[in-house]
Short mmCIF file of C-alpha atoms in Angstrom, two decimals:
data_model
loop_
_atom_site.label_atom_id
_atom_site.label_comp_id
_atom_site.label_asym_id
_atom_site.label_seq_id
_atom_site.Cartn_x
_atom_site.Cartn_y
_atom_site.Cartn_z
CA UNK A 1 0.00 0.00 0.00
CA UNK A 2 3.10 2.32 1.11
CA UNK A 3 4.83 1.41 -1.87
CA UNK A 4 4.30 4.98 -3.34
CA UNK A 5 6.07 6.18 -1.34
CA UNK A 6 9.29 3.49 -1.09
CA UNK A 7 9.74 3.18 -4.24
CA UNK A 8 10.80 6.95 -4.69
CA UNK A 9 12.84 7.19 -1.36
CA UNK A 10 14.81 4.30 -2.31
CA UNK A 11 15.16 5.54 -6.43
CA UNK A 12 16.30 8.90 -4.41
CA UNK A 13 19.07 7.54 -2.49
CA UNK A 14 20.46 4.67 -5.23
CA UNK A 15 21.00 8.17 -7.36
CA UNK A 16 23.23 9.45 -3.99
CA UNK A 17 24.55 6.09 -3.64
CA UNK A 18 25.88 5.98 -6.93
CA UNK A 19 27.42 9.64 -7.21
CA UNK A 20 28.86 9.02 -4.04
CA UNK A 21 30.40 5.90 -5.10
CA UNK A 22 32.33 7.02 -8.00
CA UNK A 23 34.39 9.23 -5.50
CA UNK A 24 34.61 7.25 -2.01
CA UNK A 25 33.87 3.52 -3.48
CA UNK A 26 30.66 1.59 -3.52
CA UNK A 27 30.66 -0.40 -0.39
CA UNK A 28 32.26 2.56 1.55
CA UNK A 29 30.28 3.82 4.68
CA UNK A 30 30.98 6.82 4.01
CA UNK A 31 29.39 6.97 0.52
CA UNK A 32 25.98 5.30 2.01
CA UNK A 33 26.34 7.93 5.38
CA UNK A 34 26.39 10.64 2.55
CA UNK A 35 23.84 8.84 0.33
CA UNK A 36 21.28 9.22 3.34
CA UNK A 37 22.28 12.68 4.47
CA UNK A 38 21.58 14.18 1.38
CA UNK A 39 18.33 11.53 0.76
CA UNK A 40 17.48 14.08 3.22
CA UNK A 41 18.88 17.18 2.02
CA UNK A 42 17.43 16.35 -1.82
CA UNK A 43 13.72 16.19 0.35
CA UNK A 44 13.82 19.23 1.85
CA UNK A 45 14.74 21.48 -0.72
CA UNK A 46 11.57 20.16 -2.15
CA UNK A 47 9.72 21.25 0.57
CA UNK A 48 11.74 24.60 1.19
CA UNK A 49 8.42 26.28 -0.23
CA UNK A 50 6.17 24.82 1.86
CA UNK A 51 8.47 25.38 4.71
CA UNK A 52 8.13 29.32 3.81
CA UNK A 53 4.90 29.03 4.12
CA UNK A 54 4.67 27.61 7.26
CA UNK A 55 6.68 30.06 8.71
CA UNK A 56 4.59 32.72 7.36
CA UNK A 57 1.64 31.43 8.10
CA UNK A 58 2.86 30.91 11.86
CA UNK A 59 4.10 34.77 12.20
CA UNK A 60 0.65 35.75 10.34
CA UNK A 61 -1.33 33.52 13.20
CA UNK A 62 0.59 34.97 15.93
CA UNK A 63 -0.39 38.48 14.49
CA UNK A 64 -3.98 37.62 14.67
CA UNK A 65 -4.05 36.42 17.92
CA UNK A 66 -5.02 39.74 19.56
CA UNK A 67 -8.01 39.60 17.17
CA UNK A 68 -9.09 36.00 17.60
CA UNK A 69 -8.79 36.63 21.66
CA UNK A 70 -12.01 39.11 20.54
CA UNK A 71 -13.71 36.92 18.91
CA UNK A 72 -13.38 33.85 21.07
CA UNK A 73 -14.48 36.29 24.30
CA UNK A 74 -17.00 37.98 22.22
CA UNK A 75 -18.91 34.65 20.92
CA UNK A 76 -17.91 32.35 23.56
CA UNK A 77 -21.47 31.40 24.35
CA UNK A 78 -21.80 30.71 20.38
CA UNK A 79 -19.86 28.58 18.77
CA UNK A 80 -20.87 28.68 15.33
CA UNK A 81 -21.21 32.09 15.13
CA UNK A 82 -17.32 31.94 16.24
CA UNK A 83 -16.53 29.89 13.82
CA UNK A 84 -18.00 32.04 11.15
CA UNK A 85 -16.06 34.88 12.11
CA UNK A 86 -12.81 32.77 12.44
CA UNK A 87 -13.32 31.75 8.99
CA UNK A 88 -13.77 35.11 7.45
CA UNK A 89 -11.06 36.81 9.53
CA UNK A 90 -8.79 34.29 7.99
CA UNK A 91 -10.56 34.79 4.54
CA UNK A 92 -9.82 38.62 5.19
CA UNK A 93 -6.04 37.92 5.84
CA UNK A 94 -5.47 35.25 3.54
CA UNK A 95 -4.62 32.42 6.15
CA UNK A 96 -4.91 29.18 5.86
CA UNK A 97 -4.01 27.02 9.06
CA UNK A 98 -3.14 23.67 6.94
CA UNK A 99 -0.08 25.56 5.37
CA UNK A 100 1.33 25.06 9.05
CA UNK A 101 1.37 21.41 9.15
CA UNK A 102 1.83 20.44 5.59
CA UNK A 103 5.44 20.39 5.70
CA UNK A 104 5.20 18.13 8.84
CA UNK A 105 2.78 15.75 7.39
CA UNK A 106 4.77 15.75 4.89
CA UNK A 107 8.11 14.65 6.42
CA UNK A 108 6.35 12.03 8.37
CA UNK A 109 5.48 9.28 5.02
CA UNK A 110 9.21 10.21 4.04
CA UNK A 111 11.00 9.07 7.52
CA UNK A 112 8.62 5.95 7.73
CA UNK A 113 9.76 5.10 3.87
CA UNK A 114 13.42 5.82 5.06
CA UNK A 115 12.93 3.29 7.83
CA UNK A 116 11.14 0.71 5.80
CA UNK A 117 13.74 0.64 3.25
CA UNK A 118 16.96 0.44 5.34
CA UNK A 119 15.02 -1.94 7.32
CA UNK A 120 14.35 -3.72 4.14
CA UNK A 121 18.39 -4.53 3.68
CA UNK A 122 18.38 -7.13 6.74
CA UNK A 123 15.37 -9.02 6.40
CA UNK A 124 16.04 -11.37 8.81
CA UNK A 125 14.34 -10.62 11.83
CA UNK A 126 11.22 -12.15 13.02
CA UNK A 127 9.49 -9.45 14.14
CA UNK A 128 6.27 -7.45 12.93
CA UNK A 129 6.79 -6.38 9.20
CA UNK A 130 10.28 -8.47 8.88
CA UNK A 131 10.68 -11.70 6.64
CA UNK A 132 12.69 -14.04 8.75
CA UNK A 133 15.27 -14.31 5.76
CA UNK A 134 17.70 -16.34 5.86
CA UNK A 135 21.31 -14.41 5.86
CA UNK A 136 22.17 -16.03 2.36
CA UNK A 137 18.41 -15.32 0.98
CA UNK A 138 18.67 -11.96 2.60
CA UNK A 139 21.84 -10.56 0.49
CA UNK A 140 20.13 -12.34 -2.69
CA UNK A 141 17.13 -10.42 -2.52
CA UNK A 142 16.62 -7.37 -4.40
CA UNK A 143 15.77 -4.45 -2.36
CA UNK A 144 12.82 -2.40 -4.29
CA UNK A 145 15.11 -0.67 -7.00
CA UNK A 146 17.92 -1.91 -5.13
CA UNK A 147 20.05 -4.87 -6.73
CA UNK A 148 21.37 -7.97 -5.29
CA UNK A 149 24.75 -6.84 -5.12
CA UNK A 150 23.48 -3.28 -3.52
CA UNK A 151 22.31 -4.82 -1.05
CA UNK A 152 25.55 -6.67 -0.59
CA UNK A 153 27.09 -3.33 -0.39
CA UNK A 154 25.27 -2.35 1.93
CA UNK A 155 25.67 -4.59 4.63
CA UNK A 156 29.50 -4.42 3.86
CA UNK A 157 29.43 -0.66 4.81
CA UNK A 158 30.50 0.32 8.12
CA UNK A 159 30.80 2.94 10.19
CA UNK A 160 33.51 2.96 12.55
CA UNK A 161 32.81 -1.03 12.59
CA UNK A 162 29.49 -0.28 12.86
CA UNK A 163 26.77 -1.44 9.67
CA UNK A 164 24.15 1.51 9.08
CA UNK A 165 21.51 -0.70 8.95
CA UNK A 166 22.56 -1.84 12.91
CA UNK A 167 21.02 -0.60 16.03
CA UNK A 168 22.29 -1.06 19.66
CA UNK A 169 19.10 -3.65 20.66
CA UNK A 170 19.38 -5.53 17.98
CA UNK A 171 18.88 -9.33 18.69
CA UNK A 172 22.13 -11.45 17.91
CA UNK A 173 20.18 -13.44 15.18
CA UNK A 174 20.07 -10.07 13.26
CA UNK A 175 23.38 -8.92 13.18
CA UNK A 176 24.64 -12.65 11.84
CA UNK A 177 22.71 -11.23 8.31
CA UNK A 178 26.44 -9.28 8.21
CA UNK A 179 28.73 -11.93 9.04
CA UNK A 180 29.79 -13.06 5.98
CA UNK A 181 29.55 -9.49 4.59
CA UNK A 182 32.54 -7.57 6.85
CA UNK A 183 31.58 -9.69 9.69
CA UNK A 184 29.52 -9.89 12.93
CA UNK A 185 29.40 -6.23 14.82
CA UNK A 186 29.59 -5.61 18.51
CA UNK A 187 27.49 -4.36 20.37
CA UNK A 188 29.74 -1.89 21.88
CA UNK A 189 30.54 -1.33 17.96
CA UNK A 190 27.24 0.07 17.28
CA UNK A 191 27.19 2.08 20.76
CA UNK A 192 30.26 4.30 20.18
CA UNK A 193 28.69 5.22 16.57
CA UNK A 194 25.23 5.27 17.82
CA UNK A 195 25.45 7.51 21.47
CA UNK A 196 27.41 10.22 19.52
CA UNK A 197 24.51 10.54 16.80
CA UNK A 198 21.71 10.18 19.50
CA UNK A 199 23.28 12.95 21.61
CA UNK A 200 23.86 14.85 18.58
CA UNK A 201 20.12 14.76 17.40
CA UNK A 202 18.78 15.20 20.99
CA UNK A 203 20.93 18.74 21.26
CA UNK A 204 19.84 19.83 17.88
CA UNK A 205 15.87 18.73 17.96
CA UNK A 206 16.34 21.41 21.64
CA UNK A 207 18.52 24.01 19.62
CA UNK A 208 15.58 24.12 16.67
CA UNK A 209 13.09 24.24 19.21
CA UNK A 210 14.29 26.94 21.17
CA UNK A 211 15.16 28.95 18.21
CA UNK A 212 10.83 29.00 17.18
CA UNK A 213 10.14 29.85 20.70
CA UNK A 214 12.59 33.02 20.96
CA UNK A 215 11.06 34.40 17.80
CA UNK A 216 7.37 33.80 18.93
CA UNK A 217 5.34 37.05 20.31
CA UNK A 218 4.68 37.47 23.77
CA UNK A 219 0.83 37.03 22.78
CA UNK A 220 0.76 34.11 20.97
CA UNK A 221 3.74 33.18 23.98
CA UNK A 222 1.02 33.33 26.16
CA UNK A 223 -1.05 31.01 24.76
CA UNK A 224 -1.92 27.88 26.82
CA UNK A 225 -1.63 25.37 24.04
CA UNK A 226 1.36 27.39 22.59
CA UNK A 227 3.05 26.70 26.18
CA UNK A 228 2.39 23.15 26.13
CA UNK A 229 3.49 22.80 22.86
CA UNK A 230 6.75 25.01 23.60
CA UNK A 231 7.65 22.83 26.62
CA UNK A 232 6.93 19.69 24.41
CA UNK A 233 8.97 21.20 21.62
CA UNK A 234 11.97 21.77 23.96
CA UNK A 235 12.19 19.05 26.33
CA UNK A 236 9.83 16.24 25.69
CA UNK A 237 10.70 15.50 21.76
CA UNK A 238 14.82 15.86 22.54
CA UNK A 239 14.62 13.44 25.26
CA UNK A 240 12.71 11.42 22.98
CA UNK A 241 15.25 10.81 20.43
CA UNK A 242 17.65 9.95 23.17
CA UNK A 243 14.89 7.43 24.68
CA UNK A 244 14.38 6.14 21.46
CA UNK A 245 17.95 6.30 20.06
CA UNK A 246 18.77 2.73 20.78
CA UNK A 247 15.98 0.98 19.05
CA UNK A 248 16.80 3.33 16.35
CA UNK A 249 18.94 1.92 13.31
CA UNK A 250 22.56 4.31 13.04
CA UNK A 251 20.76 5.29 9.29
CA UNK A 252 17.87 6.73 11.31
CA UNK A 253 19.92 8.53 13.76
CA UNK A 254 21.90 10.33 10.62
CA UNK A 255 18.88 11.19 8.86
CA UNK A 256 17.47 12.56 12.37
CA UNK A 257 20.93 14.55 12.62
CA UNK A 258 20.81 15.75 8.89
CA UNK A 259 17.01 17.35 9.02
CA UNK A 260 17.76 18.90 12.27
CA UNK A 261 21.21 20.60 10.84
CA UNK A 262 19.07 21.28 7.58
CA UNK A 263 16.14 23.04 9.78
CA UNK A 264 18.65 24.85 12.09
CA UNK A 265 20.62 26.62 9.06
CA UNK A 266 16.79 26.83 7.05
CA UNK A 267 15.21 28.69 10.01
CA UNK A 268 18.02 31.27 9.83
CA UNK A 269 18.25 32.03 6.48
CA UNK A 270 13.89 32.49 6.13
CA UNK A 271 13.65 34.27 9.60
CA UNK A 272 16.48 36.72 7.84
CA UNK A 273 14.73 37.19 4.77
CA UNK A 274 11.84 37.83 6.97
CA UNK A 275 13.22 40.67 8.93
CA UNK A 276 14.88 42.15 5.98
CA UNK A 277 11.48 42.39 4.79
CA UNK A 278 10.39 43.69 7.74
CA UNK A 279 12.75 46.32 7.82
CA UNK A 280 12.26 47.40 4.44
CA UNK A 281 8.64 47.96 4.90
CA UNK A 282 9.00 50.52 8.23
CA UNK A 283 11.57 52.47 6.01
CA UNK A 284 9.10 53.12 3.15
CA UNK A 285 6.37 53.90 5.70
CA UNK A 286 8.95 56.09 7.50
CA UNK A 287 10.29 57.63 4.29
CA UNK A 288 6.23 57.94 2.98
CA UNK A 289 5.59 60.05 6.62
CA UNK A 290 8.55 62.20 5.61
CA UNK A 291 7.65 63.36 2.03
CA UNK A 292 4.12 64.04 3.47
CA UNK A 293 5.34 65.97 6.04
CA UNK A 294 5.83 69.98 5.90
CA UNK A 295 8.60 71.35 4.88
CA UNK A 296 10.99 73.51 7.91
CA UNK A 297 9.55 76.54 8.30
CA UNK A 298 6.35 76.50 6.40
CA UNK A 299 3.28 76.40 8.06
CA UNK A 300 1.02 73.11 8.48
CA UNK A 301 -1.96 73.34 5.77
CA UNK A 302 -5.33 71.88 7.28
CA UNK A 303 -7.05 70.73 4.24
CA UNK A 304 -10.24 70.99 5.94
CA UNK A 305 -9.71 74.48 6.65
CA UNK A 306 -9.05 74.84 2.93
CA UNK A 307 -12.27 73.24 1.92
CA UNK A 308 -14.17 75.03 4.42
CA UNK A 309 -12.53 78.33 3.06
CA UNK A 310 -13.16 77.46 -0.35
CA UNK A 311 -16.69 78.63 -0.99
CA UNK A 312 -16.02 82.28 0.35
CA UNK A 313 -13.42 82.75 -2.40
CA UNK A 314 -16.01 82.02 -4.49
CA UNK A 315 -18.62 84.38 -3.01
CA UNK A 316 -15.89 86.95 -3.43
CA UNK A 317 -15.49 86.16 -6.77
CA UNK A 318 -18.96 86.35 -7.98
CA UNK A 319 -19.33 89.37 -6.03
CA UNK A 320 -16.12 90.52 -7.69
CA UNK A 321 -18.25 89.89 -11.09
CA UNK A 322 -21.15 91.05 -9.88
CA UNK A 323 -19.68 94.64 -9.08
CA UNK A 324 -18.08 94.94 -12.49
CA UNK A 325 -21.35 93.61 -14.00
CA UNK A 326 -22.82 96.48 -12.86
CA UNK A 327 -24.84 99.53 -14.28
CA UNK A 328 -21.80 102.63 -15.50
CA UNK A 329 -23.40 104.64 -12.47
CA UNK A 330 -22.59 101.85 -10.09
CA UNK A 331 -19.49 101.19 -11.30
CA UNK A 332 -18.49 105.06 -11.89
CA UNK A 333 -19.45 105.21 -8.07
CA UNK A 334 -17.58 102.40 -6.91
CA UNK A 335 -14.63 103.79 -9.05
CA UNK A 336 -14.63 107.80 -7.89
CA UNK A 337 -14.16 109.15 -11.51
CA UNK A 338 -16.17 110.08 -14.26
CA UNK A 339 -16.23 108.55 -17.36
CA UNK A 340 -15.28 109.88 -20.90
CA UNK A 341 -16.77 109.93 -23.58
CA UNK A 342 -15.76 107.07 -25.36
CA UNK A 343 -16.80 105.31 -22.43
CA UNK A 344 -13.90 105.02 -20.37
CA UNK A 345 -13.24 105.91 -16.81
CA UNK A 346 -11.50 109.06 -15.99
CA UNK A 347 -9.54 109.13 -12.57
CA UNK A 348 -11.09 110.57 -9.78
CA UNK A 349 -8.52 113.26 -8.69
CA UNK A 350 -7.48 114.14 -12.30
CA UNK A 351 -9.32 117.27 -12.42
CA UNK A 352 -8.34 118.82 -8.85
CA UNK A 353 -4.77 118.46 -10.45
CA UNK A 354 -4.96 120.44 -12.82
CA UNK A 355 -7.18 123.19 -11.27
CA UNK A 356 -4.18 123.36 -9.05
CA UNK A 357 -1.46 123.70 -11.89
CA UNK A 358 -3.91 126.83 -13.08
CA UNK A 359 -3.79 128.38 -9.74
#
């Protein structure tokens, strides 16, 4: 049923095995340590978008948490009604809470896939899901795109004497599947590679963690499921990986090590982008405010005032028109001089002028 999804994973990581091979050697651990670590890498690029969303759509929810504090007081008594305002508000804003867990749901099909196929190179357990192989049939048997002799490979790879597919409880009957293949591990063989990486994962699962929280607002902060999930987030889920570390094959614990490092440096780099953006947006409303604003020394124009003062100018105008409109006796008044014959005005104290030059 699942095989949509192992068939891929393992096409993805024969394509790593094999450029990896040409340079460090086929059977080398190294080349199948790098094969999985960027199986992982080659995944999460895919989802870098998604992962951009999710972050955006987690600052956007933390934003609107003032405003859905308003709504959840204001219709506590009705939930529908709630829920129709929750749904427009995040109509209005454009948010869409699935956006935060697709990259999560995502992951999880892709680690279980991961699991089933290194699983899938030592068959011979007897346990749920496993084929009780026998060694010989185990290292004959194809591996989904896998070949015979890559599975041979395989469980001829070690890491510091330790096989990748190898984890610290495995039973005794398991780890015979290597023996003729680089020969039968320790268990203190798998420990010394194993602790390191569990340790390792634990420290970054915290460090990812606690970077989310520090960038959270103190609202959304505040939250009561936020805190739970916080606490869970920082404490719970590290301590889980090292619980779980040593039921955990060493291929697992480097693919839990590679997505953490690949999250840690990913968080940076969007968060930055982020704030840039941030940034950039209070400098052009800062620099908008200042080319609005009045210039030193002239005085503040009220633009209602100007409206207001508008229709007297134009009363003053028509009056203006009105005066010139006048009748010639109105306007020879108005003037002070008399008019000539032609029609045009004379000025008023032309003629006391002259009666002065007689004199």
């Amino acid at each position: 049923m699942l095989d949509i999804i192992y068939w891929p994973v393992s096409a993805i990581l024969w394509f790593w095995h094999k450029a990896f091979g040409f340079v460090f050697g086929a059977d080398s651990g190294l080349t199948w340590s790098l094969a999985v670590v960027f199986l992982v890498f080659t995944l999460r690029l895919v989802l870098y978008k998604p992962f951009v969303k999710q972050v955006r759509t987690t600052k956007q929810m933390q934003e609107l948490q003032p405003q859905i504090k308003e709504l959840q007081k204001k219709y506590k008594n009705d939930r529908e009604t709630m829920a129709k305002e929750m749904q427009k508000l995040q109509k209005e804003h454009g948010f869409n809470p699935l956006m935060g867990c697709l990259p999560v749901l995502v992951q999880v099909p892709v680690f279980l896939g991961l699991f089933h196929v290194l699983r899938s190179f030592n068959r011979t357990g007897h346990g749920w899901g496993q084929l009780g192989m026998s060694a010989y049939d185990n290292a004959h048997t194809p591996n989904y795109i896998f070949s015979a002799t890559d599975v041979q490979s395989f469980l001829s790879a070690r890491i510091f004497g330790a096989p990748i597919a190898s984890f610290i409880t495995a039973p005794v009957s398991e780890m015979q599947a290597f023996a003729d293949w680089g020969g039968t591990p320790t268990k203190l063989n798998i420990a010394m590679v194993a602790v390191p990486l569990m340790i390792i994962a634990g420290l970054a699962t915290h460090f990812n963690a606690r970077a989310s929280v520090q960038r959270q607002t103190p609202e959304a902060a505040a939250n009561p499921q936020a805190a739970i999930m916080n606490k869970l987030s920082l404490w719970v889920f590290p301590l889980g990986v090292m619980v779980g570390g040593p039921f955990l094959m060493i291929g697992i614990l480097l693919y839990w090590v590679a997505n953490n490092i690949w999250t840690y440096g990913q968080q940076h780099l969007v968060f930055g982008r982020m704030e840039k953006e941030d940034e950039e947006r209070k400098q052009k409303k800062l620099e908008l405010r200042a080319q609005n604003a009045p210039k030193p020394g002239a005085k503040p124009v009220d633009i209602r005032k100007r409206g207001q003062d508008a229709p007297a100018d134009d009363e003053s105008s028509t009056n203006g028109t009105a005066a010139t409109n006048g009748t010639p006796k109105q306007a020879a008044k108005q003037g002070g001089g008399k008019r000539r014959p032609g029609g045009q005005q004379r000025p008023g104290n032309r003629g006391r002028a002259n009666q002065k030059r007689k004199r």
